[in-house]
mmCIF file of C-alpha atoms and ligand atoms in Angstrom:
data_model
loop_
_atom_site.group_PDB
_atom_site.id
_atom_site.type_symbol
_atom_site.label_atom_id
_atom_site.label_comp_id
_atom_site.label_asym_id
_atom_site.label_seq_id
_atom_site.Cartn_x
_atom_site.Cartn_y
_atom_site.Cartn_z
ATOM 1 C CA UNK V 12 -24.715 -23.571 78.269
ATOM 2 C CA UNK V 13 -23.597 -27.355 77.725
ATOM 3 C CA UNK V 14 -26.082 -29.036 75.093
ATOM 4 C CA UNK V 15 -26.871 -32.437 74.455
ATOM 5 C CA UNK V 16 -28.242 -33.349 71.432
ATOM 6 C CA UNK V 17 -31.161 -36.060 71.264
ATOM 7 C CA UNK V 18 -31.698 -37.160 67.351
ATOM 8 C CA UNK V 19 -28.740 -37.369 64.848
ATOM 9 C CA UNK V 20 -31.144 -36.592 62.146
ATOM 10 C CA UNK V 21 -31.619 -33.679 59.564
ATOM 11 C CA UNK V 22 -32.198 -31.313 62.407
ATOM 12 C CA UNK V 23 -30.193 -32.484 65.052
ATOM 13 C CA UNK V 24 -27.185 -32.472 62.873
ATOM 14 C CA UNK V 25 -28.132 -29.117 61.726
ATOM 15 C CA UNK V 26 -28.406 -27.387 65.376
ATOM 16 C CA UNK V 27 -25.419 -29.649 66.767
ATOM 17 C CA UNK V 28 -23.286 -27.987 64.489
ATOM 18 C CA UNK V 29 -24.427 -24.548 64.418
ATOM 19 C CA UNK V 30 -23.651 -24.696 68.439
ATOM 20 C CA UNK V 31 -20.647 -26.171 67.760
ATOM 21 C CA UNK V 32 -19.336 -23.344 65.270
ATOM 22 C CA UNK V 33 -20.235 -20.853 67.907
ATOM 23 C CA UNK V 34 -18.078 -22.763 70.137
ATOM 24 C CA UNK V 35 -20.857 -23.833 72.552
ATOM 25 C CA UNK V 36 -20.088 -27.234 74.598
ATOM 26 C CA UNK V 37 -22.162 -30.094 72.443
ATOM 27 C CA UNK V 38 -22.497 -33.636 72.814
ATOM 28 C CA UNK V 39 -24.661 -36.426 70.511
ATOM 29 C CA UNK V 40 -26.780 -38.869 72.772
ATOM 30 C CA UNK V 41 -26.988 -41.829 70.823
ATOM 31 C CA UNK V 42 -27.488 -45.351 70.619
ATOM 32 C CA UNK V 43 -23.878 -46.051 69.703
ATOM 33 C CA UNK V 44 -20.915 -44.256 71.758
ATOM 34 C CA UNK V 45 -18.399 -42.748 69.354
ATOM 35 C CA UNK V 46 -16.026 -40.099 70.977
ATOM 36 C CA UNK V 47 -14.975 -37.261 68.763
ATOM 37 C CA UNK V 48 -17.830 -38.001 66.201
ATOM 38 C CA UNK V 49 -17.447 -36.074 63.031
ATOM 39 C CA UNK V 50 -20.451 -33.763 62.166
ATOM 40 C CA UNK V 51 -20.123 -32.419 58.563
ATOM 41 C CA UNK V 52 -22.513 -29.129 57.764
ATOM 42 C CA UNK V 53 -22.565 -27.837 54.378
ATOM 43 C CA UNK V 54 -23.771 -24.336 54.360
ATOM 44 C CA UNK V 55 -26.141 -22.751 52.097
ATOM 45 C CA UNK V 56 -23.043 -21.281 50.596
ATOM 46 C CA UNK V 57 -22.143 -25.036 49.788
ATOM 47 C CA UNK V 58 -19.290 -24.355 52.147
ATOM 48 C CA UNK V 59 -18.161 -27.915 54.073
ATOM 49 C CA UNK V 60 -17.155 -27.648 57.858
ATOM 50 C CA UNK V 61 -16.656 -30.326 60.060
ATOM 51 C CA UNK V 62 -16.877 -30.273 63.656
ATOM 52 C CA UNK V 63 -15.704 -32.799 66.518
ATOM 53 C CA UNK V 64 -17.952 -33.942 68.862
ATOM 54 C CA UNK V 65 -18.614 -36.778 71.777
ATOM 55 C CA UNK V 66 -21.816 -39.348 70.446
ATOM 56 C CA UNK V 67 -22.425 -40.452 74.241
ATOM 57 C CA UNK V 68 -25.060 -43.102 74.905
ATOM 58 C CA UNK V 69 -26.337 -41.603 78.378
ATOM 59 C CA UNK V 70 -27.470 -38.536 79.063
ATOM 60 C CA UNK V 71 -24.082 -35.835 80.869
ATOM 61 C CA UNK V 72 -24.996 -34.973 84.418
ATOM 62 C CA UNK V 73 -23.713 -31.390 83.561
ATOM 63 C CA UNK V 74 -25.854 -30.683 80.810
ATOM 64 C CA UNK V 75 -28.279 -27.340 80.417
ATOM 65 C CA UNK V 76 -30.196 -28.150 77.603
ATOM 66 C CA UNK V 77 -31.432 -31.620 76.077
ATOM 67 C CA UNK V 78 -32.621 -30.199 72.636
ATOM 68 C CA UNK V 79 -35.342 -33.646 71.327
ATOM 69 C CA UNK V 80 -34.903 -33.702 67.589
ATOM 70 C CA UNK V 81 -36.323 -36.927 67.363
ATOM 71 C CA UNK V 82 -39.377 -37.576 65.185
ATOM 72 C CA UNK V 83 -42.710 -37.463 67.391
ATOM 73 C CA UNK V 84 -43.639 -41.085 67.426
ATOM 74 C CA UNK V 85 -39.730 -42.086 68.950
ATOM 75 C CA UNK V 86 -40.118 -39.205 71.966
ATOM 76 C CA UNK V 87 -41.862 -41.271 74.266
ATOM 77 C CA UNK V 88 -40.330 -44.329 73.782
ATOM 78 C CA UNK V 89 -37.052 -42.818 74.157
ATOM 79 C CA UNK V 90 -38.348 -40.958 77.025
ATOM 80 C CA UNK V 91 -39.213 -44.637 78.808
ATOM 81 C CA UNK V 92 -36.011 -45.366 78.859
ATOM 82 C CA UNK V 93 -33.786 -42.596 79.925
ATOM 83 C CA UNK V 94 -36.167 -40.443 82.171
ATOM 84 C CA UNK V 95 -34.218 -42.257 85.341
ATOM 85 C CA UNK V 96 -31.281 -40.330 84.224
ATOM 86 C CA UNK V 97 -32.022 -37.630 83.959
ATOM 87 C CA UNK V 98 -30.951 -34.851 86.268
ATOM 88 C CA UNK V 99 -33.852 -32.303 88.026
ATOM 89 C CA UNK V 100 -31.760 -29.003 86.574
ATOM 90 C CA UNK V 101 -32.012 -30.597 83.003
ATOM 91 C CA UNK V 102 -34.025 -28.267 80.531
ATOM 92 C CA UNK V 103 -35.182 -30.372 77.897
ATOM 93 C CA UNK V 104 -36.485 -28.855 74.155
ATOM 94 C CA UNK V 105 -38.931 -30.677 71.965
ATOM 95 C CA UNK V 106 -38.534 -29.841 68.440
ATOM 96 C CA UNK V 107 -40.786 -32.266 65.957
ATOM 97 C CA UNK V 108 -43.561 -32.472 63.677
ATOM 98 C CA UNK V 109 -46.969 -32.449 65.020
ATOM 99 C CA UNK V 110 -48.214 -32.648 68.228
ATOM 100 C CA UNK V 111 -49.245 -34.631 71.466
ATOM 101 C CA UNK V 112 -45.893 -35.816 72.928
ATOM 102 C CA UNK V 113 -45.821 -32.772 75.729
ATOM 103 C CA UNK V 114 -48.695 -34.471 78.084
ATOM 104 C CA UNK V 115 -47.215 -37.671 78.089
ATOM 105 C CA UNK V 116 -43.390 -36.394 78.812
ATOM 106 C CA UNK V 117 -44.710 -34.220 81.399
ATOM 107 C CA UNK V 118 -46.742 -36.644 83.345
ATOM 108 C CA UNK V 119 -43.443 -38.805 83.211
ATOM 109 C CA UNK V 120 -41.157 -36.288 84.178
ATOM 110 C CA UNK V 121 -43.616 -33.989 86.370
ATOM 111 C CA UNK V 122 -40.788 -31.378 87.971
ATOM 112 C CA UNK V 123 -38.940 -30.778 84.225
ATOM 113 C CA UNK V 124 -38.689 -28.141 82.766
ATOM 114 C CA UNK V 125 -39.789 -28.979 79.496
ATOM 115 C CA UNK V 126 -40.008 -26.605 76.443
ATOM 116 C CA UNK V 127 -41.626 -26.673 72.505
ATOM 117 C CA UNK V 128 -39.841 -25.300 70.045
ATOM 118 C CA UNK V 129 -40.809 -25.329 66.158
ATOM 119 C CA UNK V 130 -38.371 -24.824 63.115
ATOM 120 C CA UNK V 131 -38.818 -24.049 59.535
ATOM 121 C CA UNK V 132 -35.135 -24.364 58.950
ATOM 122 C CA UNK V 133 -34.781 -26.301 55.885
ATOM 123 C CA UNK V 134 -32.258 -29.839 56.067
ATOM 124 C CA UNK V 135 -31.136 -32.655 54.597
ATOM 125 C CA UNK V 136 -29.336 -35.750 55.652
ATOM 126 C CA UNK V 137 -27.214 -36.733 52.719
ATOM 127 C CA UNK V 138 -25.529 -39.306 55.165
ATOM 128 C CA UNK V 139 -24.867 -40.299 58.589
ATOM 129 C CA UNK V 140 -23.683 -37.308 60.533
ATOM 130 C CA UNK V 141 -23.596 -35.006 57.284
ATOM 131 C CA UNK V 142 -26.307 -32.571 57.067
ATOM 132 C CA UNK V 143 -26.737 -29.738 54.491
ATOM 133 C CA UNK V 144 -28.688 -26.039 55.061
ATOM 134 C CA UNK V 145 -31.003 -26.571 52.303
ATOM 135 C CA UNK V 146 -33.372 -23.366 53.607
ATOM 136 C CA UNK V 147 -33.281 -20.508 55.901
ATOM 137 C CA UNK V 148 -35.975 -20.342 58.686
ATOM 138 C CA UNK V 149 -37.039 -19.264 62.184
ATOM 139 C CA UNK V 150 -37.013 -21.312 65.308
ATOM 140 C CA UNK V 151 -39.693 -20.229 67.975
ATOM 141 C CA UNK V 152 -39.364 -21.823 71.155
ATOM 142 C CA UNK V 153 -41.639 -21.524 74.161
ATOM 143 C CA UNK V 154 -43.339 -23.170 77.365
ATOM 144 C CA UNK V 155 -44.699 -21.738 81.251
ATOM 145 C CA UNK V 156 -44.770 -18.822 81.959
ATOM 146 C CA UNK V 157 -43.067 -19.238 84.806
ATOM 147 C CA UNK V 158 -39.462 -20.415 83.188
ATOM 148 C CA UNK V 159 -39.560 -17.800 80.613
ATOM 149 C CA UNK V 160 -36.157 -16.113 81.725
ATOM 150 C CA UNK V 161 -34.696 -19.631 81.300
ATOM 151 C CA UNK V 162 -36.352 -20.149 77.901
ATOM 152 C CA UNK V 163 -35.504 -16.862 76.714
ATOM 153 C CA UNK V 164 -31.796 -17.579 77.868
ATOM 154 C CA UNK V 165 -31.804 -20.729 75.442
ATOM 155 C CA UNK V 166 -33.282 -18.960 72.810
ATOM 156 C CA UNK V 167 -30.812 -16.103 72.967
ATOM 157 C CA UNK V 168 -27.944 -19.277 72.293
ATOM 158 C CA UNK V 169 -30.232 -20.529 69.135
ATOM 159 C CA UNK V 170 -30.402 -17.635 67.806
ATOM 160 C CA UNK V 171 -26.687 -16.734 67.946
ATOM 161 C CA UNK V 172 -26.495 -20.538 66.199
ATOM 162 C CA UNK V 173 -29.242 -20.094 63.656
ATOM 163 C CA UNK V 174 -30.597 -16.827 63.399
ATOM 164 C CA UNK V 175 -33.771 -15.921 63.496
ATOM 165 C CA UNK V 176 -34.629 -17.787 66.719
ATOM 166 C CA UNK V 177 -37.128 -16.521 69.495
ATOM 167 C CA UNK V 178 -38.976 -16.866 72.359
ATOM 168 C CA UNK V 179 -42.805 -16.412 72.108
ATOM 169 C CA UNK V 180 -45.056 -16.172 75.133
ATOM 170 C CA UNK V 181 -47.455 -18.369 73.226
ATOM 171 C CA UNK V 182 -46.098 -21.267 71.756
ATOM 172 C CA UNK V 183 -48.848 -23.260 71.655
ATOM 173 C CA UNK V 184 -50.518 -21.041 68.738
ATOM 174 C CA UNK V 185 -47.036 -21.350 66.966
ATOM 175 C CA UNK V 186 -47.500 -24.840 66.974
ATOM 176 C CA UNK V 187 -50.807 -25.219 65.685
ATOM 177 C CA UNK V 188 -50.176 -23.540 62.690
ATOM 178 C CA UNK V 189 -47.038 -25.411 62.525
ATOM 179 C CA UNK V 190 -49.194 -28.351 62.716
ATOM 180 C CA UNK V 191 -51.819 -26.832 60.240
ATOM 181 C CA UNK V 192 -49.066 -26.969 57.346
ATOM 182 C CA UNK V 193 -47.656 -30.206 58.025
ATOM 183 C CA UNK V 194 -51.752 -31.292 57.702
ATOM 184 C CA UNK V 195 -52.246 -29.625 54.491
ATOM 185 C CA UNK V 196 -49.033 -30.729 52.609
ATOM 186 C CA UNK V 197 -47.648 -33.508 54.392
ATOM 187 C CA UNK V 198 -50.298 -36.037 53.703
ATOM 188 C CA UNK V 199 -51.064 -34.622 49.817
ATOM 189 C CA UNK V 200 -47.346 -34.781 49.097
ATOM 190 C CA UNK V 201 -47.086 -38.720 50.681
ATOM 191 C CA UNK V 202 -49.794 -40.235 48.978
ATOM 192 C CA UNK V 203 -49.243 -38.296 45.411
ATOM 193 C CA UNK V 204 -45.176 -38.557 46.025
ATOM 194 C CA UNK V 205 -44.875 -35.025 44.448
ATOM 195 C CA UNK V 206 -43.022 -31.863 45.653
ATOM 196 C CA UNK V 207 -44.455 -29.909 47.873
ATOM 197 C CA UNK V 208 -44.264 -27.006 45.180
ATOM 198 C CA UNK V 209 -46.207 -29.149 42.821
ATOM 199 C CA UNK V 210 -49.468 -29.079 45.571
ATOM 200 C CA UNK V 211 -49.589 -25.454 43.820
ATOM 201 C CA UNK V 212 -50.732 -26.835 40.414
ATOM 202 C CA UNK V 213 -54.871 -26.201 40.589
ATOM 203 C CA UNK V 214 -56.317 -29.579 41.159
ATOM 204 C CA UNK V 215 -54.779 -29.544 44.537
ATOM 205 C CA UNK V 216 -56.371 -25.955 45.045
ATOM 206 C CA UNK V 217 -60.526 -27.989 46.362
ATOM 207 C CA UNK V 218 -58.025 -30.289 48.371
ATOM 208 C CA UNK V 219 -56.337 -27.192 50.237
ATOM 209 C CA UNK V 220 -58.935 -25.047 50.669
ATOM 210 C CA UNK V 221 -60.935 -28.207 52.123
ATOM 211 C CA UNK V 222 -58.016 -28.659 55.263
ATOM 212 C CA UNK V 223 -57.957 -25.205 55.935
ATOM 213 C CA UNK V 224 -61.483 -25.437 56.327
ATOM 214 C CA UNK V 225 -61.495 -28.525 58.532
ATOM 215 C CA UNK V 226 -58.661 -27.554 60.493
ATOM 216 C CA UNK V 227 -59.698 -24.116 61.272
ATOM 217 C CA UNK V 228 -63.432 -25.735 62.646
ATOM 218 C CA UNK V 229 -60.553 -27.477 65.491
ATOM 219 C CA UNK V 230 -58.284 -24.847 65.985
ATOM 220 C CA UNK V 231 -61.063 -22.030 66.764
ATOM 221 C CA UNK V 232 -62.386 -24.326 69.469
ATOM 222 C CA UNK V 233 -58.753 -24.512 70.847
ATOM 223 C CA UNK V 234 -59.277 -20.676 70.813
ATOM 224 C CA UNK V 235 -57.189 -20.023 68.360
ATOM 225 C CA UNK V 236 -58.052 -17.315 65.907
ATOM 226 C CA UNK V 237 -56.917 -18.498 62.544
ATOM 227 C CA UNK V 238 -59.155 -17.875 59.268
ATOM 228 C CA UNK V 239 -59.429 -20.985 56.895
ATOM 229 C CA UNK V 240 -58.166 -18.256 54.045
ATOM 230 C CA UNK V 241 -54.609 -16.746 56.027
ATOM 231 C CA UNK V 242 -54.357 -20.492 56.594
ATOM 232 C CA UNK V 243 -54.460 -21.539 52.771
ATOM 233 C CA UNK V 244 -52.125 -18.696 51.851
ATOM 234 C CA UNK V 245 -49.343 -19.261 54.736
ATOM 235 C CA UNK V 246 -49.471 -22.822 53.164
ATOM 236 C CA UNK V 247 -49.496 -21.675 49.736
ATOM 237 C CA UNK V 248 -46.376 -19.629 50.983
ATOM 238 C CA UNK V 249 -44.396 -22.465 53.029
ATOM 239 C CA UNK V 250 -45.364 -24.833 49.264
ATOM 240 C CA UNK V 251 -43.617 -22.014 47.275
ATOM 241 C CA UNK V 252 -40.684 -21.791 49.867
ATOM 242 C CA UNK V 253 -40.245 -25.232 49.644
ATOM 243 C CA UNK V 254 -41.078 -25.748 46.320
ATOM 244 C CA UNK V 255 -37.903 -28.343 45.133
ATOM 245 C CA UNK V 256 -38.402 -30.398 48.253
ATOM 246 C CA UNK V 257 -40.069 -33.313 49.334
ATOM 247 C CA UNK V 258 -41.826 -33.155 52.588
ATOM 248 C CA UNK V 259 -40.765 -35.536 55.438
ATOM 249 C CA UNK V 260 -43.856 -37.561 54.956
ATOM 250 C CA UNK V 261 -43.239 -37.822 51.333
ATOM 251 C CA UNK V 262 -39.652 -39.175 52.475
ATOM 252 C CA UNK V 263 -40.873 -41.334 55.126
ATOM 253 C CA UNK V 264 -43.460 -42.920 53.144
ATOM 254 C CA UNK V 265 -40.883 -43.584 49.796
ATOM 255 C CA UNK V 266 -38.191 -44.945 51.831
ATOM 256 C CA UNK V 267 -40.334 -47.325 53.747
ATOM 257 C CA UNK V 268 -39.595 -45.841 57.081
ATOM 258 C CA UNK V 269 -42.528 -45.122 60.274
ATOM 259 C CA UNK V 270 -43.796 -41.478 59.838
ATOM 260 C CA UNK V 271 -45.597 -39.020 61.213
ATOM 261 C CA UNK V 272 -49.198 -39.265 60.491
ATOM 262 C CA UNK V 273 -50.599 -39.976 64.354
ATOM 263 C CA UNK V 274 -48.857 -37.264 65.697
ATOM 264 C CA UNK V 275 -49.925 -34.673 62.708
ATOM 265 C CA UNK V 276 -53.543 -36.114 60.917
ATOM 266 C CA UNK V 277 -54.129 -38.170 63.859
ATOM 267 C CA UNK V 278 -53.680 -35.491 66.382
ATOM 268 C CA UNK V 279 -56.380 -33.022 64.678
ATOM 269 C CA UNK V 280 -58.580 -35.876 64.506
ATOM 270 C CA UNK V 281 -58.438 -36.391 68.097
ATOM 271 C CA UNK V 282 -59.081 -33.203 69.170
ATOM 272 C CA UNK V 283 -61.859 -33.084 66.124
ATOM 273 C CA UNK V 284 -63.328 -36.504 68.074
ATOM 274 C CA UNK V 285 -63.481 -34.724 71.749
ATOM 275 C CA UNK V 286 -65.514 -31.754 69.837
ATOM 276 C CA UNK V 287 -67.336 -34.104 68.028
ATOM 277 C CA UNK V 288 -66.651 -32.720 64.694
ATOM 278 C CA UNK V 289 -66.891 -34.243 61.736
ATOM 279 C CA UNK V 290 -63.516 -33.922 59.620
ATOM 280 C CA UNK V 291 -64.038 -36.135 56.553
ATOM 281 C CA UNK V 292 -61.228 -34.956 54.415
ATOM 282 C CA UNK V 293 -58.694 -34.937 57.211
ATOM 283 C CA UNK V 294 -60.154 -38.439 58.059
ATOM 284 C CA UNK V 295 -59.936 -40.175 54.327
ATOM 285 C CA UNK V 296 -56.309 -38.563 53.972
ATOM 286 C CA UNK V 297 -55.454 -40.237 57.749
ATOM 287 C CA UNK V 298 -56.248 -43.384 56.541
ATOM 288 C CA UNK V 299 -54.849 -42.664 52.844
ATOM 289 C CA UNK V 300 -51.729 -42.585 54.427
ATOM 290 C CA UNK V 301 -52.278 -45.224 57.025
ATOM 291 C CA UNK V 302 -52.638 -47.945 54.367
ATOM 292 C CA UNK V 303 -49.222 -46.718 53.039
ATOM 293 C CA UNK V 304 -47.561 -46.803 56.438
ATOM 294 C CA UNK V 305 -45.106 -49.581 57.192
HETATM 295 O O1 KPL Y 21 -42.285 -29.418 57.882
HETATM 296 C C1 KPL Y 21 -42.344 -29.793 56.736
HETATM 297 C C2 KPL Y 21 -42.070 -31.223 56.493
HETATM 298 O O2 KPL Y 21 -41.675 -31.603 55.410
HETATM 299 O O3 KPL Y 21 -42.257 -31.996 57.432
HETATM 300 C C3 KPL Y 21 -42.754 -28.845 55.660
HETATM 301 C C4 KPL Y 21 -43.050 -27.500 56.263
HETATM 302 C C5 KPL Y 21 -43.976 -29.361 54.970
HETATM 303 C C6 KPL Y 21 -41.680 -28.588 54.641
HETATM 304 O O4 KPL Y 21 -41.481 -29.635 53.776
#
């Protein structure tokens, strides 16, 4: 498959040149052209590899797979301007934080075949085009039923990239408790600037326990069957895991740069609103982090 990579972030960088090193055909689609970019991977060995590859500004005709690695908030936008370009056989992958971009993309782009996919791979831009492994993960992708084959076909490539990638027939419950993480430790980690191990310490413990609560009121009305008490301990899990890093919020919000509250507080909240349920942790955290927002 030929794969164009939208996003020269963390986890753009990261997938770009894990495809590369299995000698797949990748290009960058970015703002500035720059044939025979240099990508620079350090492995969680600390081994350095560099690999050469073409940082086009418009999307390649020829292309399989446009995997989105762009933060939620810059998908549609981005979206606005290129969805003129691009070609019918074009399967495109979102792979962010939080939620609520699909709707949108597919009412602009109604005959694409457009897929989620969620990773817990752990990276770190230490500069432009240099990204290091910092944690091993698993990368589910998924979308209709009907362009499983397809999906499974892309998957199969990710996984020979970065192992421990996989289809699942139902994304959408993958992503929720994707989203149920990045609610409990995102916003805690922003507004205290800690680690995301240091939401273990017990006064965070009420806190926790309180967005588990909250979030599992939403997600059983979505009709997903999650228990408020798995959800603490898969979070307790992913803050141990993670315990030396900062969160992407916690980034976002210390370097002075947009983040990702709408698409992760703000998108529970929403749903919360068309249920009319009350979430008044969620809600004073949402706007915790709102006043810190550029
Ligand atoms: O996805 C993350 C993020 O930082 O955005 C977690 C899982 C919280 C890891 O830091």
């Amino acid at each position: 498959m030929k794969w164009q990579i939208l996003g020269a972030g963390a986890i753009g960088c990261l997938f770009a040149s894990h495809l590369a090193k299995q000698k797949h055909r990748v290009s960058l689609l970015t703002k500035i052209k720059q044939l025979n970019q240099a990508v620079q991977l350090t492995e969680l060995t600390g081994h350095q590899l560099q690999f050469k590859m073409d940082a086009l500004t418009e999307i390649q005709h020829d292309a399989d797979v446009l995997l989105v690695c762009l933060k939620a908030f810059q998908v549609l936008p981005a979206f606005n301007v290129l969805h003129r370009q691009i070609p019918s056989s074009l399967n495109i992958v979102l792979m962010h934080n939080g939620m609520g971009t699909l709707a949108p993309l597919q009412q602009l782009l109604p005959k694409q075949r457009i897929f989620c996919a969620t990773t817990t791979h752990g990276a770190l831009l230490t500069a432009k085009f240099n990204v290091r492994h910092t944690g091993v993960g698993n990368t589910i992708l998924g979308g209709q039923r009907q362009d499983k084959a397809v999906g499974q076909a892309i998957a199969c490539e990710l996984d020979q990239a970065l192992s421990n990638s996989s289809w699942s027939d139902n994304i959408q419950e993958k992503l929720w408790l994707k989203l149920a993480i990045n609610c409990a430790i995102n916003p805690l980690t922003a507004i205290h600037q800690i680690k995301n191990g240091e939401l273990l310490q017990p006064q965070f413990r009420p806190m926790l326990t309180q967005i588990c609560q909250e979030f599992c009121q939403v997600a059983s009305l979505q009709g997903l069957a999650l228990t408020p008490e798995t959800l603490l301990e898969q979070v307790q899990q992913v803050a141990q895991a993670t315990a030396a890093n900062f969160s992407s919020m916690n980034r976002d919000i210390y370097h002075g740069r947009p983040n990702e509250n709408e698409a992760i507080l703000g998108y529970l909240l929403q749903c919360a609103q068309q249920h009319h349920i009350n979430l008044p942790l969620c809600q004073q955290l949402y706007q915790q982090v709102q006043r810190l927002s550029v």
